[in-house]
């Protein structure tokens, strides 16, 4: 269907941070399947875990238990350092659907009737998650939606405080807005959101579908702010390329669902869980959080040092950055980067997203930084 337009490249294979198109041309992958290919392409640990699991037990449905899902849930709770219960899904939007159903149930039990989310925020494309999504261009034509969502400007703690009353069931926020253009909030915003939710009894839902699993140099982006949400949603980088989503309920929020309240036939698929465990093990074993902070800083500093009339600056943390332009030329930058052998993403008209694999090397980062002035020049013609 025409919903994706015409993709610019047809990819055939990958290895590490490199991919090859069907004509054998090599690119350095600086978008990583939209912050998904955390270990890069064809990482031996991922290949081994997935191959072993598919040859052992590929599917059980939710009628039966299997070891990888238990290990993964325990592992996520351990990384959070909090008592957690996990619902496993297949994608980001499904993780948010689970969070929304939990919040609706919590609201009904406590006389709380509305939800708060951020303008320009992105939570997914299915109707529940879409109703929380604040981007008019992808939301408006499918509304109206049957739940009451009130939108506030992202990063404005006073606006949030005014919007959240004792009638609010939950607040959905990204710790940094991804699809809006990799937009971090001002310091202290997440802490303020936590305080507002705790004071009013609204659930704080951190949508970390794009920001977690090492992307910012932390397991979870909210950990940098020293706050703990009530619900946490994960997907993208968790499976390293295999489809998986997770809705994590922390403390009391983990026991809102009763038997029969929710489900998924494929959710918690053993192969995807094995992939996620391999991703988490590899991040730990190869000390990738420290690596992401170091090479992310190199990438950020490298871009910030470039003086070019089309480049305004760079924002974001870890290996999750936006190069911000002085004009609406991101599509041309993306095309010029491709021509120069780099895959990047024209995220907003004036912002180019960079989300390379967490294993990207310092040399690869340097080669991108060295090529960027020429790419900007070609896009500025
Ligand atoms: C990508 C994304 C989603 C949706 O995930 P899908 O797997 O595409 O359904 C939701 N929230 C955020 C913050 C995302 O970045």
XYZ file of C-alpha atoms and ligand atoms in Angstrom:
396
model
C 0.000 0.000 0.000
C 1.211 3.549 -0.608
C 1.415 4.454 3.120
C 5.243 4.379 3.179
C 5.779 6.223 -0.089
C 8.617 4.863 -2.195
C 11.572 3.765 -0.006
C 14.892 5.140 -1.304
C 16.959 1.938 -1.001
C 16.294 -1.812 -1.099
C 18.552 -3.499 1.448
C 19.898 -7.009 1.036
C 22.158 -7.717 4.018
C 24.112 -6.213 6.893
C 27.071 -6.767 9.159
C 27.909 -4.636 12.189
C 27.033 -1.030 11.345
C 27.210 -1.635 7.591
C 24.418 -2.620 5.215
C 24.483 -3.466 1.506
C 21.750 -2.724 -0.997
C 20.515 -5.157 -3.629
C 23.089 -3.768 -6.092
C 25.959 -4.470 -3.684
C 26.509 -0.860 -2.611
C 27.697 -0.456 0.987
C 26.339 2.116 3.462
C 27.078 2.906 7.073
C 23.768 2.594 8.891
C 23.261 5.709 11.026
C 19.549 5.090 11.592
C 19.611 1.444 12.706
C 16.109 0.536 11.558
C 14.745 3.493 13.585
C 16.718 2.855 16.787
C 15.980 -0.879 16.607
C 19.158 -2.648 15.464
C 20.886 -2.089 18.800
C 23.597 -4.708 18.202
C 23.986 -3.761 14.552
C 23.379 -6.344 11.858
C 24.029 -10.078 12.091
C 25.624 -9.827 15.547
C 26.841 -13.354 16.421
C 25.135 -13.301 19.844
C 21.763 -12.454 18.292
C 22.166 -14.953 15.467
C 23.101 -17.686 17.925
C 20.256 -16.982 20.375
C 17.581 -16.732 17.674
C 18.837 -19.803 15.785
C 18.999 -21.882 18.939
C 15.537 -20.850 20.107
C 13.804 -21.329 16.747
C 15.326 -24.807 16.567
C 14.113 -25.587 20.106
C 10.645 -24.056 20.489
C 9.393 -21.249 18.238
C 5.961 -20.631 19.749
C 3.831 -21.631 22.726
C 0.924 -19.092 22.691
C -0.074 -17.628 26.045
C -1.661 -20.913 27.109
C 1.749 -22.202 28.169
C 4.822 -20.825 29.871
C 8.352 -20.862 28.461
C 11.689 -20.057 30.023
C 12.848 -17.058 27.893
C 9.769 -14.964 28.799
C 10.289 -15.570 32.517
C 13.993 -14.762 32.291
C 13.261 -11.609 30.296
C 10.632 -10.325 32.743
C 12.959 -10.968 35.672
C 15.809 -9.311 33.839
C 13.808 -6.158 33.091
C 12.752 -5.901 36.737
C 16.399 -6.269 37.769
C 17.540 -3.507 35.411
C 14.828 -1.224 36.779
C 15.789 -2.054 40.349
C 12.121 -2.195 41.286
C 9.408 -4.809 41.779
C 7.960 -5.160 38.294
C 5.471 -7.264 36.362
C 5.609 -7.459 32.614
C 3.110 -7.911 29.792
C 4.876 -8.911 26.580
C 3.576 -7.755 23.198
C 4.932 -7.631 19.655
C 5.442 -3.931 18.998
C 5.578 -0.493 20.515
C 2.021 0.479 19.815
C 0.801 -2.755 21.440
C 2.887 -2.055 24.534
C 1.128 1.318 24.776
C -2.296 -0.259 24.193
C -1.616 -2.453 27.229
C -0.567 0.607 29.274
C -3.678 2.472 28.171
C -5.986 -0.401 29.099
C -4.290 -0.601 32.502
C -4.781 3.139 32.942
C -8.427 2.944 31.866
C -9.046 0.164 34.364
C -7.246 2.101 37.095
C -9.289 5.194 36.203
C -12.628 3.396 36.304
C -11.843 1.902 39.703
C -10.920 5.331 41.091
C -13.314 7.750 39.392
C -10.653 9.139 37.063
C -11.866 9.862 33.594
C -9.214 11.516 31.441
C -5.610 11.239 30.274
C -2.849 13.746 29.644
C -0.233 13.527 26.911
C 2.140 15.929 25.180
C 1.667 17.926 22.025
C 3.740 16.494 19.165
C 4.283 13.293 21.181
C 4.235 9.929 19.441
C 2.870 6.737 20.978
C 1.927 4.573 18.013
C -0.523 4.062 15.181
C -3.238 1.770 16.552
C -6.326 3.632 17.698
C -5.649 3.689 21.443
C -2.023 4.746 21.075
C -3.004 7.116 18.266
C -5.490 8.843 20.536
C -2.529 9.664 22.848
C -0.399 10.847 19.932
C -0.119 14.607 19.690
C 1.009 14.962 16.088
C -1.995 16.423 14.226
C -0.721 15.217 10.834
C -0.997 11.553 11.791
C -3.857 11.815 14.267
C -6.550 14.176 13.072
C -7.960 12.357 10.063
C -8.674 9.236 12.174
C -10.450 10.971 15.044
C -12.555 11.585 17.000
C -11.390 9.017 19.543
C -13.512 7.552 22.319
C -11.169 8.498 25.178
C -10.616 11.944 26.630
C -6.968 12.939 26.115
C -5.824 16.459 26.992
C -2.626 17.689 25.390
C -0.052 19.947 27.014
C 3.066 21.560 25.541
C 6.021 19.214 26.093
C 8.570 20.383 28.640
C 6.282 22.881 30.385
C 5.935 21.686 33.992
C 3.419 24.410 34.893
C 1.121 23.431 32.037
C 1.347 19.817 33.194
C 0.536 20.790 36.758
C -2.542 22.708 35.623
C -3.748 19.838 33.433
C -3.419 17.024 35.968
C -6.128 16.929 38.636
C -7.512 14.197 40.886
C -9.748 13.174 37.938
C -6.791 12.325 35.699
C -6.066 8.589 35.329
C -2.630 8.767 33.712
C 0.018 10.969 32.110
C 1.816 9.552 29.059
C 5.219 11.089 28.288
C 8.351 10.269 26.316
C 11.511 11.081 28.373
C 12.770 12.732 25.172
C 10.344 13.155 22.291
C 11.518 10.941 19.444
C 9.326 11.409 16.394
C 8.858 15.098 17.235
C 12.540 15.556 16.352
C 14.617 14.076 19.209
C 13.556 16.865 21.568
C 14.818 16.555 25.160
C 12.790 18.335 27.863
C 14.332 20.990 30.118
C 16.196 19.635 33.162
C 13.864 18.638 35.954
C 10.783 18.094 33.759
C 10.501 14.361 34.392
C 11.032 14.873 38.107
C 8.250 17.484 38.072
C 5.996 15.055 36.173
C 6.706 12.400 38.795
C 5.847 14.795 41.616
C 2.640 15.983 39.928
C 1.494 12.402 39.352
C 2.356 11.303 42.875
C 0.541 14.293 44.364
C -2.650 13.716 42.357
C -2.632 9.937 42.128
C -2.379 9.833 38.341
C -0.224 7.046 36.885
C 2.986 8.209 35.221
C 3.541 6.270 32.007
C 7.026 6.595 30.498
C 6.961 5.665 26.822
C 10.556 4.499 26.426
C 9.919 2.598 23.232
C 12.629 4.569 21.441
C 14.705 5.909 24.332
C 15.508 2.749 26.326
C 17.892 -0.227 26.101
C 21.070 1.789 25.952
C 20.061 4.355 23.355
C 20.905 7.308 25.627
C 23.774 5.554 27.427
C 21.452 4.294 30.184
C 19.320 1.166 30.295
C 16.310 3.471 30.517
C 16.390 7.200 29.792
C 14.371 8.032 32.923
C 17.202 6.652 35.078
C 19.268 9.748 34.236
C 16.580 11.840 35.950
C 16.391 9.659 39.053
C 12.649 9.032 38.718
C 10.636 5.832 38.506
C 7.427 5.754 36.422
C 4.413 3.592 37.312
C 4.245 2.099 33.841
C 7.052 1.777 31.328
C 6.678 0.762 27.706
C 9.474 -0.726 25.629
C 9.909 -2.077 22.107
C 12.279 -0.948 19.324
C 15.832 -1.663 20.575
C 14.752 -4.405 22.991
C 14.679 -7.189 20.408
C 17.657 -5.959 18.386
C 15.554 -6.381 15.229
C 13.164 -9.110 16.334
C 9.640 -7.821 17.008
C 8.841 -7.457 20.697
C 7.132 -4.949 22.970
C 6.796 -4.818 26.732
C 4.544 -3.006 29.158
C 6.158 -3.001 32.584
C 4.044 -2.285 35.642
C 6.090 -1.109 38.612
C 4.861 -1.793 42.132
C 1.065 -1.658 42.463
C 0.648 -0.835 38.757
C 1.831 -4.366 38.015
C -1.291 -5.921 39.514
C -4.068 -3.888 37.873
C -4.897 -6.514 35.241
C -6.844 -9.553 36.388
C -7.062 -12.841 34.602
C -8.730 -12.375 31.219
C -8.214 -8.590 31.008
C -5.704 -8.623 28.163
C -3.780 -10.973 25.903
C -1.855 -11.586 22.706
C -1.340 -14.834 20.786
C 2.168 -13.953 19.636
C 3.131 -11.691 22.561
C 6.124 -13.008 24.471
C 7.172 -15.163 21.543
C 10.109 -17.367 22.638
C 12.343 -16.383 19.702
C 11.791 -12.677 20.321
C 12.392 -13.144 24.050
C 15.618 -15.043 23.329
C 16.675 -12.173 21.059
C 15.919 -9.619 23.795
C 17.914 -11.610 26.351
C 20.839 -11.723 23.909
C 20.599 -7.946 23.438
C 20.606 -7.308 27.205
C 23.460 -9.802 27.805
C 25.559 -8.280 25.036
C 25.030 -4.704 26.214
C 26.221 -5.815 29.638
C 29.088 -8.055 28.509
C 30.496 -5.538 26.002
C 29.930 -2.595 28.375
C 27.912 -0.859 25.673
C 26.326 1.743 27.957
C 29.734 3.323 28.555
C 30.560 2.869 24.865
C 27.339 4.673 23.837
C 28.147 7.585 26.136
C 31.691 7.857 24.726
C 30.996 7.507 20.986
C 27.716 9.427 21.353
C 29.721 12.320 22.777
C 32.218 12.053 19.906
C 29.390 12.186 17.384
C 27.725 15.082 19.137
C 30.961 17.059 19.567
C 31.975 16.310 15.989
C 28.716 17.689 14.601
C 28.732 20.661 16.990
C 32.210 21.652 15.765
C 31.105 21.896 12.123
C 30.536 25.424 10.854
C 28.174 25.355 7.903
C 25.327 27.731 6.942
C 22.822 24.837 6.733
C 23.683 23.427 10.180
C 22.134 25.076 13.232
C 23.259 22.577 15.859
C 22.762 19.189 17.400
C 20.500 17.910 20.188
C 19.907 14.624 21.995
C 21.909 12.236 24.175
C 23.968 9.118 23.672
C 23.549 7.628 20.206
C 20.206 9.342 19.687
C 20.768 12.726 18.092
C 19.169 15.190 15.718
C 21.263 17.405 13.485
C 19.175 20.568 13.334
C 19.171 22.565 10.098
C 18.696 26.264 9.450
C 16.242 25.476 6.607
C 13.725 22.774 5.701
C 16.197 20.630 3.805
C 16.331 17.370 5.738
C 15.086 15.321 2.771
C 17.979 16.677 0.712
C 20.454 15.955 3.497
C 19.145 12.386 3.709
C 19.554 11.967 -0.060
C 23.042 13.519 -0.060
C 24.076 11.294 2.864
C 22.882 8.233 0.968
C 24.894 9.365 -2.033
C 27.933 9.643 0.282
C 27.321 6.144 1.697
C 25.418 6.875 4.932
C 21.818 6.082 5.869
C 20.206 8.794 7.992
C 16.575 9.820 8.519
C 14.827 13.065 7.537
C 12.764 13.133 10.723
C 11.361 16.643 10.560
C 11.725 19.136 7.712
C 14.606 20.762 9.612
C 15.934 17.797 11.636
C 17.937 14.739 10.612
C 17.826 11.786 13.010
C 20.935 9.765 13.838
C 20.451 6.497 15.732
C 23.284 4.176 14.714
C 23.687 0.727 16.276
C 25.010 0.844 19.857
C 28.092 -1.009 18.575
C 29.061 1.724 16.081
C 32.801 2.335 16.353
C 34.686 5.525 16.957
C 36.201 5.180 13.462
C 32.742 4.891 11.897
C 31.542 7.930 13.818
C 34.601 9.844 12.675
C 33.981 8.924 9.036
C 30.430 10.271 9.273
C 31.576 13.499 10.928
C 34.276 13.915 8.261
C 31.717 13.419 5.478
C 29.041 15.704 6.968
C 30.318 19.079 5.666
C 30.287 17.697 2.105
C 26.811 16.222 2.630
C 25.527 19.585 3.908
C 27.150 21.348 0.980
C 25.519 18.995 -1.525
C 22.125 19.473 0.189
C 22.465 23.257 0.222
C 22.883 23.722 -3.556
C 8.180 3.842 17.535
C 7.448 4.338 18.710
C 6.191 3.826 19.052
C 5.461 2.819 18.193
O 6.141 1.615 18.059
P 5.727 0.589 16.879
O 6.566 -0.619 17.157
O 6.040 1.264 15.583
O 4.280 0.317 17.029
C 5.597 4.306 20.204
N 6.200 5.222 20.980
C 7.407 5.729 20.689
C 8.034 6.725 21.611
C 8.064 5.316 19.530
O 9.255 5.847 19.224
